């Protein structure tokens, strides 16, 4: 864990019961990248023993997740854990961009869901969050493969997601039978080469854009050498869609990176799509670092 991340997490870590804190620190110091594997979940459950059931453990860990938040405008630290179909627990935190229109913000729930999707999950069983999910997030969640069975765990309320969004509008209203987190493999090719382009095109192939066919992916590289990707995640209600640049930035923050350390960035998008990410992605990048966006239409 780098010093920057340790500084952010320290107060939340110190507030945990000792056994849990020690076990968690062991995990965090071991190349932690923003989620607990099922083995690590068992290790944390063993640390608390009978003192906490699973729901209590999840809610106890939420302040740690919320510490990853970057609320440069609102000062509101939102943390979410998405439990994938595999049983892995994925972190998510809200991310705000100073000087940009508010619609670029990433909500904690979106951050946790994209974290799970990028790790190869194909559905979410449960979402835990420290504030009541806003309408925008409910709409985003409604796009998921598992929207009908998903459980929400809130600080003082829980239940089936569908009870939190009655009379919903979704993909079927636009005659789309696909869902977010279903396997995507779009045929996209380019003669451009290079490690970052390869990562970005792979993200674009796996992106979800059933309403525009504007498949898009971003790869960002940091001064320390690490690379993170984001895939475009479209939404039936259009506005809650998550751009590939927002998703890549969220992933990097969950891995403990500082966005001003981005040294290179590539956006790949499908030329046959009906919308373009280029200007929006460049605006987000410009707001956080000095690197210039490289752009590849495929
Ligand atoms: N926020 C979330 O992350 N999730 C919600 O569902 C509620 C709102 C964030 C978005 C923004 O960064 C801040 O809280 C204020 O709305
Ligand atoms: Zn929200």
CSV table of N, CA and C in Angstrom, one decimal, residues 118-178:
chain,number,residue,atom,x,y,z
A,118,UNK,N,-15.0,-5.4,-14.7
A,118,UNK,CA,-13.6,-5.5,-15.3
A,118,UNK,C,-12.8,-6.7,-14.8
A,119,UNK,N,-13.2,-7.2,-13.6
A,119,UNK,CA,-12.5,-8.4,-13.0
A,119,UNK,C,-13.1,-9.7,-13.6
A,120,UNK,N,-14.1,-9.6,-14.5
A,120,UNK,CA,-14.6,-10.8,-15.2
A,120,UNK,C,-15.9,-11.3,-14.6
A,121,UNK,N,-16.5,-10.6,-13.6
A,121,UNK,CA,-17.8,-11.1,-13.1
A,121,UNK,C,-18.9,-10.9,-14.1
A,122,UNK,N,-19.9,-11.7,-14.1
A,122,UNK,CA,-21.0,-11.5,-15.1
A,122,UNK,C,-22.3,-11.2,-14.4
A,123,UNK,N,-22.2,-10.9,-13.1
A,123,UNK,CA,-23.4,-10.5,-12.4
A,123,UNK,C,-23.1,-10.0,-11.0
A,124,UNK,N,-24.0,-9.3,-10.3
A,124,UNK,CA,-23.8,-8.8,-9.0
A,124,UNK,C,-25.0,-9.4,-8.1
A,125,UNK,N,-24.6,-10.0,-7.0
A,125,UNK,CA,-25.6,-10.6,-6.1
A,125,UNK,C,-26.1,-9.6,-5.1
A,126,UNK,N,-25.2,-8.7,-4.6
A,126,UNK,CA,-25.6,-7.8,-3.5
A,126,UNK,C,-24.8,-6.5,-3.6
A,127,UNK,N,-25.5,-5.4,-3.3
A,127,UNK,CA,-24.7,-4.1,-3.2
A,127,UNK,C,-25.0,-3.6,-1.8
A,128,UNK,N,-23.8,-3.2,-1.2
A,128,UNK,CA,-23.9,-2.6,0.2
A,128,UNK,C,-23.4,-1.2,0.0
A,129,UNK,N,-24.1,-0.2,0.6
A,129,UNK,CA,-23.7,1.2,0.4
A,129,UNK,C,-24.1,2.0,1.7
A,130,UNK,N,-23.3,3.0,1.9
A,130,UNK,CA,-23.5,3.8,3.2
A,130,UNK,C,-24.5,4.9,3.1
A,131,UNK,N,-25.0,5.2,1.8
A,131,UNK,CA,-26.1,6.2,1.7
A,131,UNK,C,-27.2,5.5,0.8
A,132,UNK,N,-28.4,6.0,0.9
A,132,UNK,CA,-29.4,5.4,0.1
A,132,UNK,C,-29.1,5.6,-1.4
A,133,UNK,N,-29.1,4.6,-2.3
A,133,UNK,CA,-28.8,4.8,-3.7
A,133,UNK,C,-29.7,5.8,-4.4
A,134,UNK,N,-29.1,6.7,-5.1
A,134,UNK,CA,-29.9,7.8,-5.7
A,134,UNK,C,-30.6,7.2,-6.9
A,135,UNK,N,-31.5,8.0,-7.5
A,135,UNK,CA,-32.3,7.5,-8.7
A,135,UNK,C,-31.4,7.1,-9.8
A,136,UNK,N,-30.3,7.9,-10.1
A,136,UNK,CA,-29.4,7.6,-11.1
A,136,UNK,C,-28.7,6.2,-11.0
A,137,UNK,N,-28.3,5.9,-9.7
A,137,UNK,CA,-27.7,4.6,-9.5
A,137,UNK,C,-28.8,3.5,-9.6
A,138,UNK,N,-30.0,3.7,-9.1
A,138,UNK,CA,-31.0,2.7,-9.3
A,138,UNK,C,-31.2,2.4,-10.8
A,139,UNK,N,-31.2,3.4,-11.6
A,139,UNK,CA,-31.4,3.2,-13.0
A,139,UNK,C,-30.2,2.5,-13.6
A,140,UNK,N,-29.0,2.8,-13.1
A,140,UNK,CA,-27.7,2.1,-13.6
A,140,UNK,C,-27.8,0.6,-13.2
A,141,UNK,N,-28.2,0.4,-12.0
A,141,UNK,CA,-28.3,-1.0,-11.5
A,141,UNK,C,-29.4,-1.8,-12.2
A,142,UNK,N,-30.4,-1.1,-12.7
A,142,UNK,CA,-31.5,-1.8,-13.4
A,142,UNK,C,-31.1,-2.4,-14.7
A,143,UNK,N,-29.9,-1.9,-15.2
A,143,UNK,CA,-29.4,-2.4,-16.5
A,143,UNK,C,-28.7,-3.8,-16.3
A,144,UNK,N,-28.4,-4.2,-15.1
A,144,UNK,CA,-27.6,-5.3,-14.8
A,144,UNK,C,-28.3,-6.7,-15.2
A,145,UNK,N,-27.5,-7.7,-15.5
A,145,UNK,CA,-27.9,-9.0,-15.7
A,145,UNK,C,-28.8,-9.5,-14.6
A,146,UNK,N,-28.4,-9.1,-13.3
A,146,UNK,CA,-29.0,-9.7,-12.1
A,146,UNK,C,-29.9,-8.7,-11.4
A,147,UNK,N,-30.4,-7.7,-12.2
A,147,UNK,CA,-31.3,-6.7,-11.6
A,147,UNK,C,-32.5,-7.3,-10.8
A,148,UNK,N,-33.0,-8.4,-11.4
A,148,UNK,CA,-34.3,-8.9,-10.8
A,148,UNK,C,-34.0,-9.6,-9.4
A,149,UNK,N,-32.8,-10.1,-9.2
A,149,UNK,CA,-32.5,-10.9,-8.0
A,149,UNK,C,-31.6,-10.2,-7.0
A,150,UNK,N,-31.1,-9.0,-7.4
A,150,UNK,CA,-30.1,-8.3,-6.6
A,150,UNK,C,-30.6,-7.8,-5.3
A,151,UNK,N,-29.8,-8.0,-4.2
A,151,UNK,CA,-30.2,-7.5,-2.9
A,151,UNK,C,-29.5,-6.2,-2.6
A,152,UNK,N,-30.1,-5.3,-1.9
A,152,UNK,CA,-29.4,-4.1,-1.4
A,152,UNK,C,-29.3,-4.1,0.1
A,153,UNK,N,-28.1,-3.8,0.6
A,153,UNK,CA,-27.9,-3.7,2.0
A,153,UNK,C,-27.5,-2.2,2.3
A,154,UNK,N,-28.4,-1.5,3.1
A,154,UNK,CA,-28.1,-0.1,3.5
A,154,UNK,C,-27.9,-0.1,5.0
A,155,UNK,N,-27.5,1.0,5.5
A,155,UNK,CA,-27.2,1.1,6.9
A,155,UNK,C,-28.4,0.8,7.8
A,156,UNK,N,-29.6,1.2,7.4
A,156,UNK,CA,-30.8,0.9,8.2
A,156,UNK,C,-32.0,0.4,7.3
A,157,UNK,N,-31.6,-0.3,6.2
A,157,UNK,CA,-32.7,-0.8,5.4
A,157,UNK,C,-32.1,-1.8,4.5
A,158,UNK,N,-32.8,-2.9,4.2
A,158,UNK,CA,-32.3,-3.7,3.1
A,158,UNK,C,-33.5,-4.5,2.4
A,159,UNK,N,-33.2,-5.1,1.3
A,159,UNK,CA,-34.3,-5.7,0.6
A,159,UNK,C,-33.9,-6.0,-0.9
A,160,UNK,N,-34.9,-6.5,-1.6
A,160,UNK,CA,-34.7,-6.7,-3.0
A,160,UNK,C,-34.6,-5.4,-3.8
A,161,UNK,N,-33.7,-5.3,-4.7
A,161,UNK,CA,-33.5,-4.1,-5.5
A,161,UNK,C,-34.8,-3.7,-6.2
A,162,UNK,N,-35.5,-4.6,-6.7
A,162,UNK,CA,-36.7,-4.3,-7.5
A,162,UNK,C,-37.8,-3.5,-6.6
A,163,UNK,N,-37.7,-3.8,-5.2
A,163,UNK,CA,-38.6,-3.0,-4.4
A,163,UNK,C,-38.2,-1.5,-4.2
A,164,UNK,N,-36.9,-1.3,-4.5
A,164,UNK,CA,-36.4,0.1,-4.5
A,164,UNK,C,-36.6,0.9,-5.8
A,165,UNK,N,-37.0,0.1,-6.9
A,165,UNK,CA,-37.3,0.7,-8.2
A,165,UNK,C,-38.5,0.1,-8.8
A,166,UNK,N,-39.7,0.4,-8.2
A,166,UNK,CA,-40.9,-0.2,-8.8
A,166,UNK,C,-41.2,0.5,-10.2
A,167,UNK,N,-42.0,-0.1,-11.0
A,167,UNK,CA,-42.4,0.5,-12.3
A,167,UNK,C,-41.2,0.9,-13.1
A,168,UNK,N,-40.2,0.1,-13.2
A,168,UNK,CA,-39.0,0.5,-13.8
A,168,UNK,C,-39.0,0.6,-15.3
A,169,UNK,N,-38.1,1.5,-15.8
A,169,UNK,CA,-37.8,1.6,-17.2
A,169,UNK,C,-36.5,1.0,-17.5
A,170,UNK,N,-36.4,0.1,-18.5
A,170,UNK,CA,-35.2,-0.6,-18.7
A,170,UNK,C,-35.0,-1.0,-20.2
A,171,UNK,N,-33.9,-1.8,-20.4
A,171,UNK,CA,-33.6,-2.2,-21.8
A,171,UNK,C,-34.8,-2.7,-22.6
A,172,UNK,N,-35.7,-3.5,-22.0
A,172,UNK,CA,-36.8,-4.1,-22.8
A,172,UNK,C,-37.7,-3.0,-23.3
A,173,UNK,N,-37.8,-1.8,-22.7
A,173,UNK,CA,-38.6,-0.7,-23.2
A,173,UNK,C,-38.0,-0.2,-24.6
A,174,UNK,N,-36.8,-0.5,-24.8
A,174,UNK,CA,-36.1,-0.1,-26.1
A,174,UNK,C,-35.9,-1.4,-27.0
A,175,UNK,N,-36.6,-2.4,-26.6
A,175,UNK,CA,-36.5,-3.7,-27.3
A,175,UNK,C,-35.1,-4.3,-27.3
A,176,UNK,N,-34.4,-4.1,-26.2
A,176,UNK,CA,-33.1,-4.7,-26.1
A,176,UNK,C,-33.2,-5.8,-25.1
A,177,UNK,N,-32.7,-7.0,-25.5
A,177,UNK,CA,-32.7,-8.1,-24.6
A,177,UNK,C,-31.4,-8.3,-23.8
A,178,UNK,N,-30.4,-7.5,-24.2
A,178,UNK,CA,-29.1,-7.6,-23.6
A,178,UNK,C,-29.1,-6.9,-22.2
